[in-house]
XYZ file of C-alpha atoms in Angstrom:
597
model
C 0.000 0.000 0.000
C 0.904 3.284 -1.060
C 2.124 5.246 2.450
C 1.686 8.780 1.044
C -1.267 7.809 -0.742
C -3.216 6.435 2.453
C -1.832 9.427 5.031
C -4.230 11.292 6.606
C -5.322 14.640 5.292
C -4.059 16.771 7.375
C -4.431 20.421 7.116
C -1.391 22.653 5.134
C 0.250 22.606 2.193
C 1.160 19.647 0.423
C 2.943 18.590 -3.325
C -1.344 18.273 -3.995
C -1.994 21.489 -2.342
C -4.353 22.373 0.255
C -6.004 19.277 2.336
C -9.789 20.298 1.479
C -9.760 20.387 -1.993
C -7.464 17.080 -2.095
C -10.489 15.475 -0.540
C -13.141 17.260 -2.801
C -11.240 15.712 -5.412
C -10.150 12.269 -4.085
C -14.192 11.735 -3.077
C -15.509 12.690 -6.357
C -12.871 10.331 -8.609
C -13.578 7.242 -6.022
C -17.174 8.265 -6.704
C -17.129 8.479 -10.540
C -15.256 5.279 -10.220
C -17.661 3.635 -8.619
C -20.335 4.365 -11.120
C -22.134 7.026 -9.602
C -21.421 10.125 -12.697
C -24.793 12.385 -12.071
C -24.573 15.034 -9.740
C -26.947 18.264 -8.591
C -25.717 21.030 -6.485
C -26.585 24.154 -4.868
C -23.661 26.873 -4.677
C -22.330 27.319 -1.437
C -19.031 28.386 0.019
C -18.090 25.256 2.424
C -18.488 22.819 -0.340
C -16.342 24.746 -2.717
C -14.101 21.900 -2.611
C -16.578 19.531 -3.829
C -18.105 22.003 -6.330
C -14.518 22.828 -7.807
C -13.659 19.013 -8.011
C -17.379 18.820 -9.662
C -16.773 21.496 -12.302
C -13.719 19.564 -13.230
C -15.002 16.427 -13.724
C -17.973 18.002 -15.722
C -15.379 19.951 -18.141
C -13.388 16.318 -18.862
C -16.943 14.861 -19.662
C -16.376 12.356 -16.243
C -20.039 13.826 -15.020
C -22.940 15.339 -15.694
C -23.238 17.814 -13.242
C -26.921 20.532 -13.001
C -26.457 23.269 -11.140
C -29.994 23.956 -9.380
C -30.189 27.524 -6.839
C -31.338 26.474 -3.806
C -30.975 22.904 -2.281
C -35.075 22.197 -1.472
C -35.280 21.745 -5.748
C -31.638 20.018 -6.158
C -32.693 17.217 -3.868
C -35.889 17.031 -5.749
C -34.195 16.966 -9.363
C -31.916 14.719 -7.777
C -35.261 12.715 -6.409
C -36.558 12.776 -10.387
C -32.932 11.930 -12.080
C -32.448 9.134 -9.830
C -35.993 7.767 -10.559
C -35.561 8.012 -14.448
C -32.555 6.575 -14.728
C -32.517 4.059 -12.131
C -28.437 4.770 -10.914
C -27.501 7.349 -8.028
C -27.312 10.601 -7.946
C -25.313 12.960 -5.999
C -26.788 15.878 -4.400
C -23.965 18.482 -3.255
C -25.691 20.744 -0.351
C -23.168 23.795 2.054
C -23.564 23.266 5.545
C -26.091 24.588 7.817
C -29.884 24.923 7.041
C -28.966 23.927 3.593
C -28.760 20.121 4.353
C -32.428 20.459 6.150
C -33.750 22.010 3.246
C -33.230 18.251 1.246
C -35.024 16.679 4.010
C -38.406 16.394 2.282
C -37.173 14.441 -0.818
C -34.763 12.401 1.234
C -38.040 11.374 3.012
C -39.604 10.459 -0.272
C -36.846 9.032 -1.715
C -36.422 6.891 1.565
C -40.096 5.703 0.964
C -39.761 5.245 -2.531
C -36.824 2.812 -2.685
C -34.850 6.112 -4.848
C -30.691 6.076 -4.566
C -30.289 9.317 -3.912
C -26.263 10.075 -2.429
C -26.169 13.442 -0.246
C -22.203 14.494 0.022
C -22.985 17.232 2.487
C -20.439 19.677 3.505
C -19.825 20.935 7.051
C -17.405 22.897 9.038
C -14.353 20.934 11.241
C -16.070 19.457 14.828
C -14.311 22.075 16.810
C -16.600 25.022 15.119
C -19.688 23.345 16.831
C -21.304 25.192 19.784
C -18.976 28.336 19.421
C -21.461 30.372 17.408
C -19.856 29.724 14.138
C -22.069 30.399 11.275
C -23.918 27.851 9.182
C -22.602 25.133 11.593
C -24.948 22.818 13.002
C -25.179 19.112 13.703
C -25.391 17.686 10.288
C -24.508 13.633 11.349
C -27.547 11.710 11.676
C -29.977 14.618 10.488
C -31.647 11.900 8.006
C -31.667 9.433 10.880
C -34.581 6.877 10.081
C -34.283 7.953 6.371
C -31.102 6.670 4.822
C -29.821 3.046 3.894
C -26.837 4.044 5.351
C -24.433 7.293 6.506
C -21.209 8.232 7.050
C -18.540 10.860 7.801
C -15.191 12.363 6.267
C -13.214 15.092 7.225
C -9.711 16.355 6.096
C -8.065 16.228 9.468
C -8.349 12.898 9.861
C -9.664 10.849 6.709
C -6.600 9.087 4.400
C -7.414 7.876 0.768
C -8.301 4.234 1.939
C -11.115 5.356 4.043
C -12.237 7.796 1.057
C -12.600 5.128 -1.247
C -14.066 2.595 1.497
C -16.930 4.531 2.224
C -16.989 5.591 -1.207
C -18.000 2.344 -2.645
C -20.133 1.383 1.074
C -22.701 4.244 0.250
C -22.469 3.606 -3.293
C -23.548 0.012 -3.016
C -26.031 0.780 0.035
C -27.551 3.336 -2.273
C -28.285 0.824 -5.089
C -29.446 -1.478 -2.517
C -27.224 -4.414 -3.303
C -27.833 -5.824 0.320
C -31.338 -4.568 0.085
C -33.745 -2.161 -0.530
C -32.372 1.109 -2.784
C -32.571 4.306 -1.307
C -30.852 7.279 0.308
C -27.760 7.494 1.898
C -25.290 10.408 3.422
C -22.162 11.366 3.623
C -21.181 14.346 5.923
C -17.563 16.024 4.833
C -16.061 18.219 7.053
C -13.778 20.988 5.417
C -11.444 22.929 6.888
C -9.449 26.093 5.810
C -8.431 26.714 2.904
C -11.192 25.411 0.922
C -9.812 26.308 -2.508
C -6.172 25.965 -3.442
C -4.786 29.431 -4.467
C -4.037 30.643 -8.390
C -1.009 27.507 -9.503
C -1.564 25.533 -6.627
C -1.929 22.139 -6.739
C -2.046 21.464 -10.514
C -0.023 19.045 -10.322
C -2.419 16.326 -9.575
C -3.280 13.663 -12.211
C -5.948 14.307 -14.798
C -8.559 12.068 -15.247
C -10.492 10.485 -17.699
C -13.720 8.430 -18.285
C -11.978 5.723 -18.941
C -10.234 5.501 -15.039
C -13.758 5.016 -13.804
C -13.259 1.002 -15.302
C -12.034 0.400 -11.495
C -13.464 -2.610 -10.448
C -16.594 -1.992 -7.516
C -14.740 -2.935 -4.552
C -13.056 -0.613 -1.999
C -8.945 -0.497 -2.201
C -6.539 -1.519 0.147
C -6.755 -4.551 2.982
C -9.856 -6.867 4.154
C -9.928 -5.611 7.027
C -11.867 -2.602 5.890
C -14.409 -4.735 3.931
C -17.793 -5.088 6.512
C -18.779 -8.621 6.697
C -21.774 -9.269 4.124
C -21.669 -6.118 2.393
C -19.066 -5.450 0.010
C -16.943 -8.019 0.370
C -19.578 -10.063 -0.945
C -20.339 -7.955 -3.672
C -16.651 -6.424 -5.030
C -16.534 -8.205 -7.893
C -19.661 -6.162 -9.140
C -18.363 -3.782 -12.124
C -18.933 -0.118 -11.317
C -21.688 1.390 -12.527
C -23.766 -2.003 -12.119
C -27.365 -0.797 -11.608
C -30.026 -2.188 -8.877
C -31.638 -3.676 -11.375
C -28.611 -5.129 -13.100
C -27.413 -5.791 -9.881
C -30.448 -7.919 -8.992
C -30.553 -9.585 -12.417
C -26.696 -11.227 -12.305
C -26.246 -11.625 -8.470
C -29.415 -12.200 -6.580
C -31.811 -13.119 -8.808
C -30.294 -16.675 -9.543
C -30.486 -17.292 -5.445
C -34.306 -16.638 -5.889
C -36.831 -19.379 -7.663
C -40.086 -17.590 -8.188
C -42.806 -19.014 -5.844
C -45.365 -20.901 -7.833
C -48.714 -20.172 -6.121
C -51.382 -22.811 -6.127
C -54.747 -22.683 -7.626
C -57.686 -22.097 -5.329
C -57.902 -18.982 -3.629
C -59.845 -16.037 -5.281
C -57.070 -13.901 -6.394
C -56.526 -10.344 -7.259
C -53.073 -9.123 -8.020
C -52.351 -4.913 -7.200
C -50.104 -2.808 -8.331
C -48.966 0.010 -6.523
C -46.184 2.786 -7.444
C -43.269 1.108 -9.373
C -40.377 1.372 -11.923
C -41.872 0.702 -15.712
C -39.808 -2.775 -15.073
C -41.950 -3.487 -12.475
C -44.818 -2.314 -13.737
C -44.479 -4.814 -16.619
C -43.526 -7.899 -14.187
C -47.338 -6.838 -12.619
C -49.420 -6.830 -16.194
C -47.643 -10.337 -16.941
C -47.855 -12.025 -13.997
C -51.659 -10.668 -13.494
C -52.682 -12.537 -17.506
C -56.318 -13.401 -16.999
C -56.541 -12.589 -13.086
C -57.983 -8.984 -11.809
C -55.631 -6.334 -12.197
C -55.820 -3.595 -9.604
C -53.132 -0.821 -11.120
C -52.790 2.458 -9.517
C -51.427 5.077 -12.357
C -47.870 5.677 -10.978
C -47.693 1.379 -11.073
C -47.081 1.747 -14.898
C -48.931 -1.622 -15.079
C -52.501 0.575 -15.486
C -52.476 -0.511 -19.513
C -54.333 -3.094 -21.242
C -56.401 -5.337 -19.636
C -55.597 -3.083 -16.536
C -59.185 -2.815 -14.748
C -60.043 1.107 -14.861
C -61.606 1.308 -11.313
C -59.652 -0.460 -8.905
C -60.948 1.788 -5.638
C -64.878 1.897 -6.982
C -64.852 -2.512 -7.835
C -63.254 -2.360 -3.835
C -66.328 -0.896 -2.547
C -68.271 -3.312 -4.549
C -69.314 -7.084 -3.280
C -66.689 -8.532 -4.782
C -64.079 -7.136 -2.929
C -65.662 -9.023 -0.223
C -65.065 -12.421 -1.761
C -61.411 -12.237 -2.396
C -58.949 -14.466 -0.435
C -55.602 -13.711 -1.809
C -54.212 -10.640 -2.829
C -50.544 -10.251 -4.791
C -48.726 -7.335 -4.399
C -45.925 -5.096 -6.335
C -44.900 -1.756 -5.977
C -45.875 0.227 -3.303
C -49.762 0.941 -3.039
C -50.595 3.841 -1.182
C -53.762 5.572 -3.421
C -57.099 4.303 -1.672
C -58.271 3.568 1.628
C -60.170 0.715 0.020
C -57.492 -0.811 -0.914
C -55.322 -0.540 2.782
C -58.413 -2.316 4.101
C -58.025 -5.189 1.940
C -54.613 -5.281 2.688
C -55.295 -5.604 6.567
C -58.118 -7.789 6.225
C -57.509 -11.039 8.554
C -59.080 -13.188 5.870
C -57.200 -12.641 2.713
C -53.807 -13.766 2.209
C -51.322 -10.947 1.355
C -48.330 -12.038 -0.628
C -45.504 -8.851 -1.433
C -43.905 -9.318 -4.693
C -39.976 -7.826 -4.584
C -37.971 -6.820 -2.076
C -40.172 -3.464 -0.922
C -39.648 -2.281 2.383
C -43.007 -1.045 2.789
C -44.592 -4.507 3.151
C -48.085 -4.649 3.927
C -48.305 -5.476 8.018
C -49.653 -8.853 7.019
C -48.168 -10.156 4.311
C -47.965 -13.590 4.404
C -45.050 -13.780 2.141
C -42.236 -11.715 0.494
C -40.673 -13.207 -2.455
C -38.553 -12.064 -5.596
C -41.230 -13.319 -7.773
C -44.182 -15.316 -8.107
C -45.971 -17.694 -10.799
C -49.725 -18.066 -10.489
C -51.515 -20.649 -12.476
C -52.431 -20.062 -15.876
C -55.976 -19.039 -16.574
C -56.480 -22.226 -18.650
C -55.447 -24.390 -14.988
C -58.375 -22.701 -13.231
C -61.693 -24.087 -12.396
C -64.574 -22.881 -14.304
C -65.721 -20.979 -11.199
C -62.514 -19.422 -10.909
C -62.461 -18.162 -14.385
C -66.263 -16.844 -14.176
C -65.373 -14.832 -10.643
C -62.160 -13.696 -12.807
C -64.224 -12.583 -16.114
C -66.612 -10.969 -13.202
C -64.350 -8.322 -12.291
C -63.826 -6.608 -15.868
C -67.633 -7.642 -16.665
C -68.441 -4.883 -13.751
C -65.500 -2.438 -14.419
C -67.340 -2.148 -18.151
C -70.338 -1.572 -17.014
C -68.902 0.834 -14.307
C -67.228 2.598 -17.487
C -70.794 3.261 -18.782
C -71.855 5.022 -15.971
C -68.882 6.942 -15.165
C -68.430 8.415 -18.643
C -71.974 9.113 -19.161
C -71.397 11.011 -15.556
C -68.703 12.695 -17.114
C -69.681 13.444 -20.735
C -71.311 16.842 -19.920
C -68.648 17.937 -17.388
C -65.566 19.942 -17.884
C -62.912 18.924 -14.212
C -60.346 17.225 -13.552
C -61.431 13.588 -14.496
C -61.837 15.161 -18.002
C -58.473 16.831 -18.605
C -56.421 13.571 -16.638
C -58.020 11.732 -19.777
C -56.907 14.406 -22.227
C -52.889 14.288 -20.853
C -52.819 10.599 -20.923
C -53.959 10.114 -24.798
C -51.909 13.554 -25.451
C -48.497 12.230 -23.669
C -49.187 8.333 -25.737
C -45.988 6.617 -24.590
C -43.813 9.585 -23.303
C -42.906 10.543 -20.011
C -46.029 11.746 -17.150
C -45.008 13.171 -13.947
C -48.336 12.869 -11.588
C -49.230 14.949 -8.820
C -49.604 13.888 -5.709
C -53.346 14.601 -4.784
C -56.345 15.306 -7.201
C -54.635 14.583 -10.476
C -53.927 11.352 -9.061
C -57.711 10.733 -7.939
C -58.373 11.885 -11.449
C -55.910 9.903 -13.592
C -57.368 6.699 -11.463
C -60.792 7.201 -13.222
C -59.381 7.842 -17.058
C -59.749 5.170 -19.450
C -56.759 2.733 -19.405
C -54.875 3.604 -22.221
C -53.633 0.045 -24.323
C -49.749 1.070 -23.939
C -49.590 3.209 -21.361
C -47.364 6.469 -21.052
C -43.817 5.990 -18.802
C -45.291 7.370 -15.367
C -43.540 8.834 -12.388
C -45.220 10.133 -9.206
C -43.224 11.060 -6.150
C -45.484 8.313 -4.037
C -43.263 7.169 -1.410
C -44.596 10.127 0.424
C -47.538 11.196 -1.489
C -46.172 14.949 -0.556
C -47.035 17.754 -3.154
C -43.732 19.886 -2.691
C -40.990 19.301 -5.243
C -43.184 18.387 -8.400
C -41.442 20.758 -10.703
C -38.212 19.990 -10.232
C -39.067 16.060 -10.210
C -40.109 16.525 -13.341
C -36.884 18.366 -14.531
C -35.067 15.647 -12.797
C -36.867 12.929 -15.365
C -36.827 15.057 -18.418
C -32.886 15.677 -17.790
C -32.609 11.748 -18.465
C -35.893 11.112 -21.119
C -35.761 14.284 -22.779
C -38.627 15.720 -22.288
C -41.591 14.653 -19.941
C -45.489 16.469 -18.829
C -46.203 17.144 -15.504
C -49.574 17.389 -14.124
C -50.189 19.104 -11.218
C -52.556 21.092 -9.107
C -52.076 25.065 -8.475
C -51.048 24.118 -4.709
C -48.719 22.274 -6.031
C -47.239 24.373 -8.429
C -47.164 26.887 -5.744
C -45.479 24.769 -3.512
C -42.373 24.457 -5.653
C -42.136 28.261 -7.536
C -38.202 27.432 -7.610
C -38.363 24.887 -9.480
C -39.403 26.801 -12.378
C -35.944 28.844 -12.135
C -32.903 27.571 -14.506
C -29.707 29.716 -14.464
C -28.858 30.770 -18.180
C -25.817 28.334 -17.880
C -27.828 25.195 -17.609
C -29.385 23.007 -19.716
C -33.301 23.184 -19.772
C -34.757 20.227 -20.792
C -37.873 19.815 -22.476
C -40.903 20.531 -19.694
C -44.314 20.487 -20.483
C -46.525 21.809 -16.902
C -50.337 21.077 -16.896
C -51.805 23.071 -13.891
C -55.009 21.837 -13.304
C -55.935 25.431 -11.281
C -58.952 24.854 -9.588
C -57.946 27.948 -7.244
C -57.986 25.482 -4.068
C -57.252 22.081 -2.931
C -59.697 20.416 -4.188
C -59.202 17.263 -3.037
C -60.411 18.353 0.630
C -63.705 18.461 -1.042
C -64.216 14.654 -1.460
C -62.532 13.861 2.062
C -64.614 14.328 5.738
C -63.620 17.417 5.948
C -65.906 18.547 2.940
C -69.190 17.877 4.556
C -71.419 20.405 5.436
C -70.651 20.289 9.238
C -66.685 22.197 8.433
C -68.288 25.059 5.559
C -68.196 27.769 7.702
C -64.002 27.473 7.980
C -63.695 25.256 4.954
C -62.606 27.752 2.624
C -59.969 29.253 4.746
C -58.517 26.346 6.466
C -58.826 23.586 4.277
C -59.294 24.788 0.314
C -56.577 28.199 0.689
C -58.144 29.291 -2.615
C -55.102 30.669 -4.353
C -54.997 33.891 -7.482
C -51.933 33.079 -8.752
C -51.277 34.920 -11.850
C -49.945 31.640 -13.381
C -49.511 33.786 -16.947
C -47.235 36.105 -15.574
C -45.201 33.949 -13.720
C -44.810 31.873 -16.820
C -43.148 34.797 -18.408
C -41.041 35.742 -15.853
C -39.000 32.527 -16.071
C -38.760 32.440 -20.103
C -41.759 29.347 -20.224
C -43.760 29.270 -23.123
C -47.596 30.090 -21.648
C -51.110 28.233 -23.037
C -54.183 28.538 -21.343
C -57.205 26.408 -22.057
C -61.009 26.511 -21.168
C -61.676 23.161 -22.826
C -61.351 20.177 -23.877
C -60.221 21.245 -27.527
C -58.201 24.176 -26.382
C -56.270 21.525 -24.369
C -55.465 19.387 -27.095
C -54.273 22.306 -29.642
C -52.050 23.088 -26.745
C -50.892 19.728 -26.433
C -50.369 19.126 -29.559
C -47.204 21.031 -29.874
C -43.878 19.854 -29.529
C -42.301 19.897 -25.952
C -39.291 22.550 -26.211
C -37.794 23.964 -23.333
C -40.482 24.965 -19.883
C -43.859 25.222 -21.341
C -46.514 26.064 -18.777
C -50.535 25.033 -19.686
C -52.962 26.683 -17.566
C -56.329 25.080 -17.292
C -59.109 26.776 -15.482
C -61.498 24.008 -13.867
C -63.789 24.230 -11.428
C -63.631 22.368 -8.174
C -66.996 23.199 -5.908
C -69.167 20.680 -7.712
C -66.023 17.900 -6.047
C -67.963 16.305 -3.839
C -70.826 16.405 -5.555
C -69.420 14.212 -8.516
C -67.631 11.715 -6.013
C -71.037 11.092 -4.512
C -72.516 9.775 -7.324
C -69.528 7.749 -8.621
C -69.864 6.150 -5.566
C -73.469 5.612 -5.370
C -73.144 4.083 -9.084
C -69.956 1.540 -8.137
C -72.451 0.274 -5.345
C -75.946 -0.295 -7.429
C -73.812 -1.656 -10.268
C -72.003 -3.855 -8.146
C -75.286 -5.628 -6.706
C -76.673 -6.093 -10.303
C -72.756 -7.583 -10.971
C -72.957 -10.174 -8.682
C -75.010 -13.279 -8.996
C-alpha cells in the first residue's frame, strides 16, 4: 500500500496542495469510479471543494453535473434523475440549514426505494457550539431515512477510508444488500477550501476511462464489513439495482409458484416501468388492480380499482398479490389488513403490507387455462363490472368539464412519453381515465404522497428522457415556484406543466372534511383558494404560456412539440367535487349488486 497515498489529510500545504480540496477531489474520482457520474448542487461556500472538483469532472466529460439555486429543488431533481434513470445521484448541499432544506425528498426518496447520495459539507467538529455560522449538527440529520451514513473530514480521513466509504454508500444506495434508497455522507472541510491561483495542478488528470475500477473498496480486508461489500466487489462499477439484482441475486431466488384455489386479485402500486411490466404479466387473466404511478394501469388493466373495492366482490377475495408500493385508496389498505385474505408482497419493498404472508422475488400463479370454471367466471366478473362501471362513469362525465376530463386528455396527449403525476387530485383523477392500451412511462413522487418538489421532479426525469409532462394542481405548483428557475448556464430540458388550477385544494372536497358540518371554515382552512397569476409567472422565467377553457383548447395546446419549460394553464372548477364523487360512488355500489349473482 501506497504510504503517502493512504496518510491522513491533514491540514497545510502539500505537493497536492491544500487538504480540502485534495479530498473534494479524491471523493468525487472514487465516486465516478464507482459508477455514480450524475450530480446536482446548490452553490455554497463550504463545499467549494466539492463544487470545484465537480466542475472539473464536468469539463473532462467524467459527469454530468446541473447546477440547481437552492438545495429544497436540487434534492428534488436529484429525487426525479435518480428515478428516471434508475443509478444514483449525488446531491452536493453547504452546511447549515442547507442540508435540512433536502429533508423532504430524502423522506420520499427513503419511501420510494430512490438512490439518492447526499455528500454534504460541514465545518471541522471544533466550530460546533462556538457560534460559528452555518454550523450545526449535520450527522444523523436523516436518521430513520437513509440506507446508510457516514462521515469524512480532512483532518483525519486518508485515501483508503475515502474510497471505502466511497463504494459502502455507493452500493447501500443501489441497494445491493437490500432495498435502494438514500444514503449520506457528511464532509467536514477545513481552511483553505480552494487551493490558491497555480496551486496544486499538479495532480493527475482524469479520464472516463479511469472510472473502469473494479466496484470494490482499495486496500486490505480488514476494511471490507462482513456481508456487504466483500460479498459484492466483484460487481463492475456502474452495475445498476436492477442489473445488480438480475446477475447476483436473482439466480439465489426461484419464483414461488402459487397454487390454484384462492380467489385472487393481483395490485399494483407505485413502481419502476420494469416493475410495472412484471405486474401486467404475472396478473394474464386474473384482476388487475393498477394504480397510475404502477405503470402496469395498460391493457387489460381494470379502470376502477378503488370503486370494484367498494363493490361485493371485494368481499369475496382471499388472496391478494402485491408489487410496488400501493398507497392511493383507503379501500385498498383495508383489503390489505383484512384477517381473511392472504397478502403475498412481490420484490424486495420495504413497505410490506403489516400482514403479508409472504415476500418473495417473484411469483408464478396458475395459468388461466389451470383454473376451475368458477374461478375463471369470478375472474371474467371483475372486468364484466369495471365495463359496465365505465358506462356510468363516462356518461357522468360526458357533460362535465374537471379534472377527471383533462387527466383523460394528458394521458392520450403524452401516448408513450414521459407523465409526472401529482400527488393529490390529479392522481384521484388519472385513477378514473380510461386505461390507455400502452400506457405512457409514469412517475409520481409516491413514497410520500407529498405535493412539494413536483417541478423539479419533473426536470429531474426530463434531464434523463428528454422531455416529460407534468400534471399538477395550483397548490402544487405553488409549492415548488423554484423549481421553475434555470440559471442561463444550464441546460433546460424539455418541460411540459399542466396546472389543473382549480384555485384550491380540491381534493379536501371529497374527504370528511368537505361535509357540510366544516363550511363555515372550509374555505380558509382547508381549500386556501389561491390567485396566482400563473400567466405572468410563466413569463417571468422564459416558459412558453397556453391557457385552455376546454377540452379542444387543451389538445391544440398539447399538440405542440415539448421545447424547453412550457406552462398550460387550465381553469377548472372544483366546488361541484364532492358532488361528482357522490354519485360515482353511489353508481360503483348499485352496479355492483346487479354484478354479482
Amino acid at each position: 500500500m501506497n504510504a503517502s497515498a493512504d496518510a491522513p489529510f491533514a491540514s497545510g500545504d502539500t505537493a497536492e496542495g491544500p487538504s480540502s480540496p485534495r479530498l473534494g477531489r479524491q471523493l468525487i474520482d472514487a465516486l465516478v469510479d464507482h459508477g455514480v457520474t450524475r450530480f446536482v448542487a446548490a452553490p455554497g461556500s463550504r463545499n467549494a471543494p466539492l463544487l470545484l472538483a465537480l466542475a472539473d469532472a464536468a469539463a473532462a466529460g467524467r459527469v454530468r453535473l446541473t447546477m440547481r439555486i437552492d438545495e429544497r429543488g436540487a434534492g428534488f431533481w436529484a429525487l426525479g434523475q435518480a428515478k428516471a434513470s434508475g443509478e444514483p445521484v449525488g446531491v452536493v448541499t453547504t452546511s447549515g440549514t442547507a442540508v435540512g432544506n433536502l429533508l423532504p425528498s430524502i423522506m420520499e426518496a427513503h419511501h420510494a426505494q430512490v438512490p439518492i447520495m447526499v455528500l454534504s459539507a460541514d465545518r471541522p467538529e471544533t466550530d460546533l457550539d462556538t457560534g460559528a455560522n452555518q454550523t450545526t449538527r449535520q450527522p444523523g440529520i436523516f436518521t430513520g431515512f437513509v440506507r446508510a451514513d457516514a462521515g469524512l473530514s480532512d483532518q483525519v480521513a486518508s485515501s483508503a477510508s475515502v474510497r471505502h466509504q466511497a463504494a459502502r454508500l455507493t452500493l447501500a444506495a443501489r441497494g445491493t444488500m437490500g432495498p435502494a434508497g438514500p444514503v449520506h455522507l457528511n464532509v467536514r472541510f477545513s481552511a483553505p477550501l480552494v487551493t490558491a491561483d497555480g496551486e496544486g495542478d499538479d495532480a493527475p488528470a482524469r479520464t472516463k476511462t479511469d472510472a473502469a475500477a473494479r466496484c470494490r473498496p482499495s486496500g486490505s480486508d480488514e476494511n471490507v464489513p462482513a456481508g456487504t461489500l466483500h460479498d459484492a466487489r466483484d460487481v463492475p462499477a456502474g452495475t445498476s439495482r436492477r442489473q445488480f439484482q438480475r446477475q447476483v441475486v436473482a439466480p439465489l431466488a426461484r419464483p414461488v409458484e402459487l397454487p390454484a384455489g384462492p380467489r385472487t386479485v393481483v395490485i399494483a402500486g407505485d413502481a419502476t416501468p420494469t416493475v410495472g411490466e412484471r405486474a401486467r404479466r404475472a396478473a394474464e387473466g386474473y384482476p388487475l388492480l393498477a394504480e397510475p404511478s404502477s405503470n402496469a394501469r395498460a391493457g387489460d388493466a381494470l379502470r376502477f380499482p378503488r370503486l370494484l373495492l367498494r363493490t361485493g366482490l371485494a368481499e369475496e377475495i382471499e388472496r391478494v398479490v402485491v408489487f410496488g408500493h400501493p398507497t392511493l385508496s383507503r379501500p385498498q389498505q383495508a383489503l390489505l389488513a383484512r384477517d381473511d385474505v392472504e397478502v403475498i408482497q412481490v420484490g424486495d419493498s420495504d413497505t410490506v403490507p403489516a400482514r403479508a404472508a409472504l415476500v418473495c422475488g417473484d411469483i408464478v400463479l396458475p395459468a388461466p387455462a389451470q383454473l376451475s370454471a368458477a374461478e375463471q367466471s369470478w375472474n371474467a366478473q371483475w372486468k364484466a363490472v369495471d365495463a359496465e362501471l365505465a358506462t356510468g362513469v363516462d356518461a357522468l362525465l360526458a357533460e362535465r368539464w374537471g379534472g377527471p376530463k383533462l387527466a383523460a386528455t394528458v394521458v392520450e396527449a403524452v401516448g408513450h412519453g414521459d407523465l409526472i403525476m401529482g400527488s393529490s387530485s390529479p392522481a384521484r383523477d388519472l385513477d378514473i381515465a380510461p386505461v390507455p392500451a400502452v400506457s405512457p412511462r409514469m412517475w409520481a413522487n409516491r413514497g410520500l404522497a407529498g405535493i412539494d418538489g413536483l417541478i423539479a421532479t419533473a426536470g429531474g426525469v426530463a434531464s434523463e428522457t428528454g422531455s416529460a409532462t407534468l400534471l399538477i394542481g395550483d397548490i402544487s405548483f405553488a409549492h415548488d415556484l423554484t423549481g421553475l428557475l434555470t440559471g442561463p448556464l444550464e441546460d433546460r430540458p424539455g418541460v411540459r406543466i399542466v396546472v389543473a388550477n382549480d384555485s384550491g385544494g380540491s381534493i379536501f372536497h371529497t374527504l370528511e372534511q368537505g361535509s357540510n358540518a366544516h363550511a363555515t371554515y372550509f374555505e380558509r382552512v382547508f381549500a386556501t383558494p389561491l390567485t396566482l397569476g400563473i400567466e405572468s409567472l410563466a413569463r417571468a422565467v422564459g416558459a412558453t404560456f397556453h391557457r385552455a377553457e376546454d377540452p379542444a383548447s387543451l389538445r391544440s395546446a398539447l399538440a405542440a412539440p415539448i421545447e424547453g419549460m412550457q406552462i398550460v394553464e387550465v381553469t377548472i372548477p372544483r366546488h361541484d367535487r364532492r358532488e361528482l364523487d357522490a354519485e360515482i360512488n353511489a353508481l360503483a355500489q348499485e352496479v355492483g349488486r346487479a354484478g354479482l349473482p
